[in-house]
C-alpha cells in the first residue's frame, strides 16, 4: 500500500474547519467520541433540500482525518469528496458515492462469491459426523468450554477439507455475507500457532466480528483481539463483545463509526505487553473518557484462557482500569504497572528478532519510542541489512513504515521480497505470485518520497500513517538523502 504521493499530499483539515464548514452549509451535526455525526447525503430527500435534523444521523466524519463513512449506504471517501457531494446537492444533482476502480469492484465481487461457496460447504460445528469429531475439533482449537449455543449465535462453522474454523462477516445493513475469516491450527514442535486467511484480502476486510449479533440497546462493549475471545466473553459474562479484524496490530479508522454508539468500551486485547501497548493506543483513537483497559497478567489472561481456567470473567472486567488518568499520579497508581514490568522483563525488552540472535544480545528487542541509528560507509550493506532487520519484525506483526529516500520503492520491495522468500525468484518466476500474495499480507507500508524532502511534509505523512495503520516502526533510509546532503562528497 502506498501512502498519498508527496506531489499532491491529501490536504489536512482541522476539526474546527470541519465544524465551520458544516455550520456554513446548514448541515445539522453533533459531536461524537471520534467522529461528527450528520444525516446522510446519500439517503432520503434529494436535490437542494436542506438536510433535516430529524433524519437519522448515519454519516460519520472522522475528527482526525475528515474522511467520512455512511453506515446506511456504505458510501465512504475523503473530506474533499464530502465537500464535492455537498456542492452537487446545492446544484440539485443527486450525490454519487465515490467509486472504487472497476478492477477493485470485480475483485471484491469475486471474493464475496468465493466466500459464499466456502460458507455453503462449511458445517455448523455441532452438526459434524459424530460427537467424537466435534470433541476433537473443539479440543484442537481450545474451545471445549464454548457451548454450541454460543457457536450458533455467532454463526461459527467448520470447513472439514481445510481443517479450519470459519467466522462469517455479515453486512451491518442487510445481514448478507460479505466475507469470511478462516483459522486453522499448525503444530510446530510443541507449540501451536493459529494461521488466519481472510476473504476478501485483509486490507478490505473491515469487519468487527460479533457486531451483527449486538442488540440496539447495548451501550457497553468489550473489544477483543481474537474471534474466539469474543465467543468466550459473551458466554462467560453475557456482555456484548466484538473482535478486531487484525487483532492487536491495528484498529482501522473506517471501523470507528460502528463503535460510536457505545458509551463505554473495555479493551481486552490479549495477554502480553504488546496487546497492552496497543490497547492504550486504540483507546486514544476511541476517546479516552469512555475506555477502560484490562491489564494482562497471570490472573488476567486472554478471555478464552480465562474461560478455560474457570476464572471469574465478570470480576476481571470490573477490575479494568480507566484509560484517562490525571496529569499527576502517585506511585500507588503505578505500583501494578511497575510489578508487571519486573515480572515480564523479556516482554518489556521488546520484540525479539528471529533471524538475528546476536542483535538481541545487543539491543534486547524493538521497543516503541526508541531511536536506533545505523552508520557505515557507502556500499557497506546498510540498506540490505536494515531491510532484513525490518522484515523480521514485520513478519511478527510489527506495523512498519519505510521511507526510502535513496533507492526507489520497487527496488526496495524486490530486495525485501527476495529476503522474505529466501530464494532467487528471478530463477523461479512461476513461484512469484505465491510469494507476492504472502508478502502482501504483511503490515508493511512505503512512503513515496525520493531524494531531499521538506521535513514537515515527511513528519505529516508519518503522523497520518500512525493514525491510519497504527505504525509502530518507522525506517528512514537514509538521513543524508532526506536532508539533501547527497551532493556532499564526504559521508556524514
Coordinates of C-alpha atoms in Angstrom, one line a residue, residues 13-491:
X13 CA -8.2 19.5 7.6
X14 CA -8.7 20.6 11.3
X15 CA -11.8 19.7 13.3
X16 CA -12.5 23.5 13.6
X17 CA -12.6 23.8 9.8
X18 CA -14.9 20.8 9.5
X19 CA -17.4 22.3 12.1
X20 CA -17.3 25.7 10.4
X21 CA -18.0 24.2 7.0
X22 CA -21.0 22.2 8.3
X23 CA -22.5 25.2 10.0
X24 CA -21.9 27.4 6.9
X25 CA -23.7 24.7 4.8
X26 CA -26.6 24.4 7.3
X27 CA -25.8 20.7 7.9
X28 CA -27.0 19.6 11.3
X29 CA -24.4 17.6 13.3
X30 CA -23.5 16.5 16.8
X31 CA -20.2 15.7 18.4
X32 CA -19.4 12.0 18.9
X33 CA -16.4 10.4 20.5
X34 CA -14.1 10.1 17.5
X35 CA -16.5 11.3 14.7
X36 CA -19.0 14.1 14.0
X37 CA -22.5 12.6 13.2
X38 CA -24.7 14.1 10.4
X39 CA -27.7 13.0 8.3
X40 CA -26.5 11.1 5.2
X41 CA -26.2 12.9 1.8
X42 CA -26.9 9.6 0.1
X43 CA -30.3 8.6 1.6
X44 CA -33.7 10.2 1.8
X45 CA -34.6 13.5 0.1
X46 CA -32.7 14.6 -2.9
X47 CA -31.7 17.8 -4.6
X48 CA -31.3 21.2 -2.9
X49 CA -33.5 20.4 0.1
X50 CA -31.6 21.2 3.3
X51 CA -30.7 18.1 5.4
X52 CA -33.3 17.5 8.1
X53 CA -32.2 17.3 11.7
X54 CA -34.9 14.7 12.2
X55 CA -33.4 12.3 9.7
X56 CA -31.2 9.5 11.1
X57 CA -27.6 10.7 11.6
X58 CA -25.9 7.8 9.7
X59 CA -23.0 9.7 8.2
X60 CA -19.8 9.9 10.3
X61 CA -16.9 12.3 9.7
X62 CA -13.6 11.3 11.3
X63 CA -12.4 14.2 13.5
X64 CA -8.7 13.5 12.8
X65 CA -8.7 13.0 9.0
X66 CA -12.1 14.4 7.8
X67 CA -12.8 11.1 6.0
X68 CA -16.5 10.1 6.0
X69 CA -18.5 6.9 6.1
X70 CA -22.2 6.5 5.7
X71 CA -23.3 3.3 7.6
X72 CA -26.6 3.2 5.8
X73 CA -25.2 3.0 2.2
X74 CA -21.5 2.2 2.9
X75 CA -20.5 5.3 0.9
X76 CA -17.1 6.5 2.0
X77 CA -14.5 9.0 0.9
X78 CA -12.2 11.8 1.8
X79 CA -13.1 15.2 3.2
X80 CA -12.7 16.6 -0.3
X81 CA -15.2 14.0 -1.6
X82 CA -17.7 15.1 1.1
X83 CA -17.4 18.7 0.1
X84 CA -17.9 17.8 -3.6
X85 CA -21.1 15.9 -2.8
X86 CA -22.4 18.9 -0.8
X87 CA -21.8 21.1 -3.8
X88 CA -23.7 18.6 -6.0
X89 CA -26.7 18.7 -3.7
X90 CA -26.8 22.5 -3.8
X91 CA -26.9 22.3 -7.6
X92 CA -29.8 19.8 -7.4
X93 CA -27.7 16.8 -8.5
X94 CA -28.0 13.5 -6.7
X95 CA -24.8 12.9 -4.8
X96 CA -22.9 9.9 -6.0
X97 CA -20.7 7.9 -3.5
X98 CA -17.0 8.0 -4.6
X99 CA -16.5 4.8 -6.7
X100 CA -13.6 2.5 -6.4
X101 CA -11.9 1.3 -9.6
X102 CA -13.7 -1.3 -11.8
X103 CA -10.8 -3.7 -11.1
X104 CA -11.3 -3.5 -7.3
X105 CA -15.1 -3.9 -7.7
X106 CA -14.5 -7.0 -9.7
X107 CA -12.0 -8.3 -7.1
X108 CA -14.5 -7.7 -4.3
X109 CA -17.3 -9.4 -6.2
X110 CA -15.1 -12.4 -6.8
X111 CA -14.0 -12.6 -3.1
X112 CA -17.6 -12.5 -2.0
X113 CA -18.5 -15.3 -4.4
X114 CA -15.6 -17.4 -3.1
X115 CA -16.6 -16.7 0.5
X116 CA -20.2 -17.7 -0.3
X117 CA -19.0 -21.1 -1.8
X118 CA -16.8 -21.8 1.2
X119 CA -19.6 -20.8 3.6
X120 CA -22.0 -23.2 1.9
X121 CA -19.5 -26.1 2.2
X122 CA -18.7 -25.4 5.8
X123 CA -20.8 -27.2 8.5
X124 CA -22.0 -25.9 11.9
X125 CA -19.6 -27.4 14.4
X126 CA -22.4 -29.2 16.3
X127 CA -23.5 -30.9 13.1
X128 CA -20.3 -32.8 12.3
X129 CA -20.4 -36.6 11.6
X130 CA -20.3 -37.7 15.2
X131 CA -19.7 -36.4 18.7
X132 CA -16.1 -37.7 18.7
X133 CA -15.2 -35.5 15.7
X134 CA -16.9 -32.4 17.3
X135 CA -15.0 -33.0 20.6
X136 CA -11.6 -33.4 18.9
X137 CA -12.2 -30.3 16.7
X138 CA -13.2 -28.2 19.7
X139 CA -10.2 -29.5 21.7
X140 CA -7.8 -28.7 18.9
X141 CA -8.9 -25.0 18.9
X142 CA -9.1 -24.9 22.7
X143 CA -12.8 -24.2 22.7
X144 CA -14.1 -27.3 24.6
X145 CA -15.7 -25.0 27.1
X146 CA -17.5 -22.9 24.4
X147 CA -21.1 -24.1 24.1
X148 CA -23.0 -25.0 20.9
X149 CA -25.4 -22.2 21.7
X150 CA -22.6 -19.6 21.7
X151 CA -21.2 -21.0 18.4
X152 CA -24.6 -20.9 16.9
X153 CA -25.3 -17.4 18.0
X154 CA -22.1 -16.1 16.3
X155 CA -22.6 -18.4 13.3
X156 CA -19.2 -20.2 13.6
X157 CA -18.8 -23.1 11.1
X158 CA -16.1 -25.7 10.4
X159 CA -14.6 -26.4 6.9
X160 CA -13.5 -30.0 7.1
X161 CA -11.3 -30.0 3.9
X162 CA -9.1 -27.2 5.3
X163 CA -9.5 -28.2 9.0
X164 CA -10.4 -24.6 9.6
X165 CA -12.9 -22.7 11.7
X166 CA -15.0 -20.3 9.6
X167 CA -16.0 -16.9 11.1
X168 CA -18.6 -15.0 8.9
X169 CA -18.6 -11.3 8.2
X170 CA -22.2 -10.1 7.7
X171 CA -23.1 -6.7 6.3
X172 CA -24.3 -4.3 9.0
X173 CA -27.2 -3.2 6.7
X174 CA -28.9 -6.3 5.5
X175 CA -27.0 -9.2 7.2
X176 CA -25.8 -10.6 3.8
X177 CA -22.5 -12.5 3.8
X178 CA -19.7 -10.1 2.9
X179 CA -16.6 -12.1 3.7
X180 CA -15.0 -14.8 5.9
X181 CA -12.0 -15.4 8.1
X182 CA -10.6 -19.0 8.1
X183 CA -8.5 -20.0 11.1
X184 CA -6.5 -23.3 11.3
X185 CA -4.1 -24.7 13.8
X186 CA -0.5 -25.6 12.9
X187 CA 1.7 -27.7 15.2
X188 CA 5.4 -26.8 15.1
X189 CA 7.3 -28.9 17.6
X190 CA 5.5 -28.5 20.9
X191 CA 3.9 -25.1 20.0
X192 CA 0.5 -24.4 18.4
X193 CA 0.2 -21.5 16.0
X194 CA -3.0 -20.1 14.5
X195 CA -2.9 -19.4 10.8
X196 CA -5.5 -16.9 9.5
X197 CA -6.8 -16.3 6.0
X198 CA -9.4 -13.7 5.0
X199 CA -11.7 -13.2 2.1
X200 CA -11.6 -10.5 0.7
X201 CA -7.9 -9.7 1.4
X202 CA -7.3 -8.2 4.8
X203 CA -7.0 -4.5 3.6
X204 CA -10.6 -4.5 2.5
X205 CA -11.7 -6.9 5.3
X206 CA -13.0 -4.2 7.6
X207 CA -15.1 -6.4 9.8
X208 CA -16.0 -6.3 13.5
X209 CA -16.8 -10.0 14.2
X210 CA -19.8 -10.2 16.5
X211 CA -21.3 -6.7 15.6
X212 CA -24.3 -8.3 13.8
X213 CA -25.5 -10.0 17.0
X214 CA -25.4 -7.0 19.3
X215 CA -28.7 -5.6 20.3
X216 CA -29.6 -2.0 19.5
X217 CA -29.9 -1.1 23.2
X218 CA -26.5 -2.3 24.2
X219 CA -24.5 0.7 25.4
X220 CA -21.4 -1.1 26.7
X221 CA -19.0 -3.2 24.6
X222 CA -15.8 -5.3 25.1
X223 CA -13.3 -5.0 22.3
X224 CA -11.1 -8.1 21.8
X225 CA -8.2 -9.1 19.5
X226 CA -9.5 -12.5 18.5
X227 CA -12.8 -14.1 17.4
X228 CA -12.5 -16.9 20.0
X229 CA -12.1 -14.4 22.8
X230 CA -15.3 -12.6 21.7
X231 CA -17.2 -16.0 22.0
X232 CA -15.7 -16.7 25.4
X233 CA -16.6 -13.2 26.7
X234 CA -20.2 -13.5 25.6
X235 CA -20.6 -16.9 27.1
X236 CA -18.8 -16.2 30.4
X237 CA -20.1 -12.7 31.2
X238 CA -23.1 -12.2 28.8
X239 CA -21.5 -9.0 27.5
X240 CA -21.6 -7.5 24.0
X241 CA -18.2 -8.3 22.5
X242 CA -16.6 -7.9 19.1
X243 CA -13.2 -8.9 17.7
X244 CA -10.9 -6.6 15.6
X245 CA -10.1 -8.0 12.1
X246 CA -6.3 -7.9 12.6
X247 CA -6.1 -8.4 16.4
X248 CA -3.9 -6.0 18.4
X249 CA -1.9 -4.9 15.3
X250 CA -4.3 -2.2 14.1
X251 CA -7.7 -0.5 14.6
X252 CA -8.6 0.9 11.1
X253 CA -10.3 4.3 11.3
X254 CA -13.1 3.0 9.0
X255 CA -14.4 0.9 11.9
X256 CA -14.7 3.9 14.3
X257 CA -18.3 4.9 13.1
X258 CA -19.6 1.4 14.1
X259 CA -18.2 1.9 17.7
X260 CA -19.7 5.5 18.1
X261 CA -22.9 4.3 19.8
X262 CA -21.3 2.6 22.7
X263 CA -21.0 4.8 25.9
X264 CA -18.4 2.5 27.5
X265 CA -15.8 0.3 25.7
X266 CA -13.5 -2.1 27.6
X267 CA -10.4 -3.2 25.7
X268 CA -9.2 -6.7 26.5
X269 CA -6.9 -7.5 23.5
X270 CA -4.6 -10.3 24.7
X271 CA -2.2 -11.5 27.4
X272 CA 1.1 -9.9 26.5
X273 CA 2.6 -6.4 26.8
X274 CA 2.2 -5.7 23.1
X275 CA -1.5 -6.1 23.5
X276 CA -1.4 -3.7 26.5
X277 CA 0.5 -1.1 24.5
X278 CA -2.0 -1.5 21.6
X279 CA -4.9 -1.1 23.9
X280 CA -3.5 2.2 25.2
X281 CA -3.0 3.4 21.6
X282 CA -6.5 2.3 20.4
X283 CA -8.1 4.0 23.5
X284 CA -6.8 7.3 22.3
X285 CA -8.5 6.8 18.9
X286 CA -11.8 5.8 20.6
X287 CA -11.7 8.7 23.1
X288 CA -10.0 8.0 26.4
X289 CA -13.0 9.2 28.5
X290 CA -15.2 6.2 27.6
X291 CA -12.5 3.5 27.6
X292 CA -11.2 1.0 30.2
X293 CA -8.4 -1.4 29.8
X294 CA -7.8 -4.9 31.1
X295 CA -4.2 -5.2 32.1
X296 CA -2.6 -8.6 31.0
X297 CA -1.3 -10.7 33.9
X298 CA -1.2 -14.3 35.2
X299 CA -4.6 -13.9 36.8
X300 CA -5.9 -11.9 33.8
X301 CA -5.0 -13.9 30.7
X302 CA -6.9 -13.5 27.4
X303 CA -10.7 -14.2 27.6
X304 CA -10.7 -17.7 26.1
X305 CA -7.9 -18.7 28.5
X306 CA -9.9 -17.2 31.5
X307 CA -12.9 -19.2 30.5
X308 CA -10.9 -22.4 30.1
X309 CA -9.3 -21.9 33.6
X310 CA -12.7 -21.2 35.2
X311 CA -11.7 -17.7 36.3
X312 CA -14.4 -15.1 37.1
X313 CA -14.6 -13.1 33.8
X314 CA -17.1 -10.6 35.1
X315 CA -14.8 -9.8 38.0
X316 CA -11.8 -9.3 35.6
X317 CA -14.0 -6.9 33.5
X318 CA -14.9 -4.9 36.7
X319 CA -11.3 -4.5 37.6
X320 CA -10.5 -2.8 34.2
X321 CA -8.6 0.5 34.6
X322 CA -9.9 3.7 33.2
X323 CA -7.8 4.8 30.2
X324 CA -7.9 8.5 31.0
X325 CA -5.8 9.4 34.0
X326 CA -4.9 12.7 35.7
X327 CA -1.7 14.6 34.8
X328 CA -0.2 13.7 38.2
X329 CA -0.1 10.2 39.6
X330 CA 1.3 8.6 42.8
X331 CA 3.4 5.5 43.0
X332 CA 0.4 3.7 44.4
X333 CA -1.3 4.1 41.0
X334 CA 1.9 2.9 39.1
X335 CA 2.6 0.1 41.5
X336 CA 0.9 -2.7 39.5
X337 CA 2.4 -1.5 36.2
X338 CA 5.9 -1.5 37.7
X339 CA 5.3 -5.0 39.1
X340 CA 4.2 -6.1 35.6
X341 CA 7.4 -4.8 34.1
X342 CA 9.5 -6.7 36.7
X343 CA 7.6 -9.9 36.1
X344 CA 7.8 -9.7 32.3
X345 CA 11.4 -8.5 31.8
X346 CA 11.6 -10.4 28.5
X347 CA 8.5 -8.8 27.0
X348 CA 9.5 -5.3 28.3
X349 CA 12.8 -5.5 26.4
X350 CA 10.8 -5.6 23.1
X351 CA 10.0 -7.8 20.1
X352 CA 13.0 -10.1 19.6
X353 CA 14.5 -10.6 16.1
X354 CA 14.0 -14.2 14.9
X355 CA 16.9 -14.0 12.4
X356 CA 19.4 -12.1 14.5
X357 CA 20.0 -13.7 17.9
X358 CA 23.3 -11.7 18.3
X359 CA 21.4 -8.5 17.8
X360 CA 19.0 -9.5 20.6
X361 CA 22.0 -9.6 23.0
X362 CA 23.0 -6.0 22.0
X363 CA 19.6 -4.3 21.6
X364 CA 17.4 -6.7 23.6
X365 CA 14.5 -6.1 21.1
X366 CA 12.4 -3.5 19.2
X367 CA 10.7 -1.1 21.6
X368 CA 8.4 1.8 20.8
X369 CA 9.7 5.3 21.4
X370 CA 13.3 4.4 20.8
X371 CA 15.7 5.6 18.0
X372 CA 18.4 3.4 16.6
X373 CA 20.9 4.8 14.2
X374 CA 23.0 2.5 11.9
X375 CA 26.1 4.1 10.3
X376 CA 28.6 2.9 7.8
X377 CA 30.3 3.9 4.6
X378 CA 28.5 3.9 1.2
X379 CA 28.1 0.3 -0.1
X380 CA 28.7 -1.4 3.2
X381 CA 25.3 -3.0 3.2
X382 CA 23.2 -0.7 5.4
X383 CA 20.1 -0.9 3.3
X384 CA 20.3 -4.7 2.7
X385 CA 20.7 -5.3 6.4
X386 CA 18.0 -2.8 7.6
X387 CA 15.5 -4.3 5.1
X388 CA 16.1 -7.8 6.6
X389 CA 16.0 -6.3 10.1
X390 CA 12.7 -4.6 9.5
X391 CA 11.2 -7.6 7.6
X392 CA 12.0 -9.8 10.6
X393 CA 9.9 -7.6 12.9
X394 CA 7.2 -7.0 10.3
X395 CA 6.7 -10.8 9.9
X396 CA 6.0 -10.8 13.7
X397 CA 3.2 -8.3 13.3
X398 CA 5.1 -5.0 13.9
X399 CA 3.4 -2.5 11.6
X400 CA 6.2 -0.9 9.6
X401 CA 6.6 2.3 7.5
X402 CA 9.5 2.6 5.1
X403 CA 10.8 6.0 4.0
X404 CA 13.4 5.1 1.3
X405 CA 14.9 8.4 0.1
X406 CA 17.9 6.8 -1.6
X407 CA 16.6 3.8 -3.6
X408 CA 13.2 3.6 -5.1
X409 CA 10.3 1.5 -3.6
X410 CA 10.3 -1.0 -6.5
X411 CA 14.0 -1.9 -5.9
X412 CA 13.5 -2.0 -2.1
X413 CA 10.4 -4.2 -2.4
X414 CA 12.3 -6.5 -4.7
X415 CA 15.1 -6.9 -2.1
X416 CA 12.6 -7.5 0.7
X417 CA 10.5 -10.0 -1.3
X418 CA 13.7 -11.9 -2.1
X419 CA 14.7 -11.9 1.6
X420 CA 11.2 -12.9 2.6
X421 CA 11.1 -15.9 0.1
X422 CA 14.7 -16.8 0.9
X423 CA 15.3 -17.7 -2.8
X424 CA 16.2 -16.1 -6.1
X425 CA 12.8 -15.5 -7.6
X426 CA 14.2 -14.4 -11.0
X427 CA 15.2 -18.1 -11.5
X428 CA 11.7 -19.4 -10.4
X429 CA 9.2 -16.9 -11.8
X430 CA 6.4 -19.4 -11.6
X431 CA 6.6 -19.0 -7.7
X432 CA 6.3 -15.2 -7.9
X433 CA 2.5 -14.9 -7.4
X434 CA 2.5 -17.3 -4.5
X435 CA 5.3 -15.4 -2.6
X436 CA 3.9 -12.0 -3.6
X437 CA 0.4 -12.9 -2.2
X438 CA 2.1 -13.9 1.1
X439 CA 4.2 -10.8 1.2
X440 CA 1.2 -8.6 0.6
X441 CA -0.3 -9.9 3.9
X442 CA 2.5 -8.2 5.9
X443 CA 1.6 -4.9 7.7
X444 CA 4.2 -3.1 5.6
X445 CA 3.8 0.4 4.0
X446 CA 6.1 2.6 1.9
X447 CA 6.3 6.4 1.7
X448 CA 6.5 7.6 -1.9
X449 CA 9.3 10.2 -1.3
X450 CA 12.6 10.2 -3.1
X451 CA 15.7 12.5 -2.6
X452 CA 15.6 15.7 -0.5
X453 CA 12.2 16.5 1.1
X454 CA 10.6 19.2 3.2
X455 CA 10.9 17.7 6.7
X456 CA 7.3 18.9 7.7
X457 CA 5.8 17.0 4.8
X458 CA 7.6 13.8 5.8
X459 CA 6.5 14.2 9.5
X460 CA 2.9 14.9 8.4
X461 CA 2.9 11.7 6.3
X462 CA 4.4 9.7 9.2
X463 CA 1.7 11.0 11.6
X464 CA -1.0 10.2 9.0
X465 CA 0.4 6.6 8.7
X466 CA 0.4 6.2 12.5
X467 CA -3.2 7.1 12.8
X468 CA -4.4 5.1 9.7
X469 CA -2.3 2.0 10.1
X470 CA -1.1 2.0 13.7
X471 CA 2.5 2.1 12.6
X472 CA 4.9 1.3 15.4
X473 CA 8.2 1.1 13.5
X474 CA 9.5 3.8 11.0
X475 CA 12.6 3.3 8.9
X476 CA 14.3 6.3 7.3
X477 CA 16.9 5.3 4.7
X478 CA 18.9 7.4 4.7
X479 CA 19.1 10.6 6.7
X480 CA 21.6 12.3 4.4
X481 CA 19.4 11.9 1.3
X482 CA 16.3 13.1 3.2
X483 CA 18.1 16.2 4.4
X484 CA 19.7 16.9 1.0
X485 CA 23.3 16.2 1.7
X486 CA 23.8 13.9 -1.2
X487 CA 25.9 16.4 -3.1
X488 CA 28.5 16.4 -0.3
X489 CA 31.4 14.2 -1.3
X490 CA 32.2 13.1 2.2
X491 CA 29.9 10.7 4.1

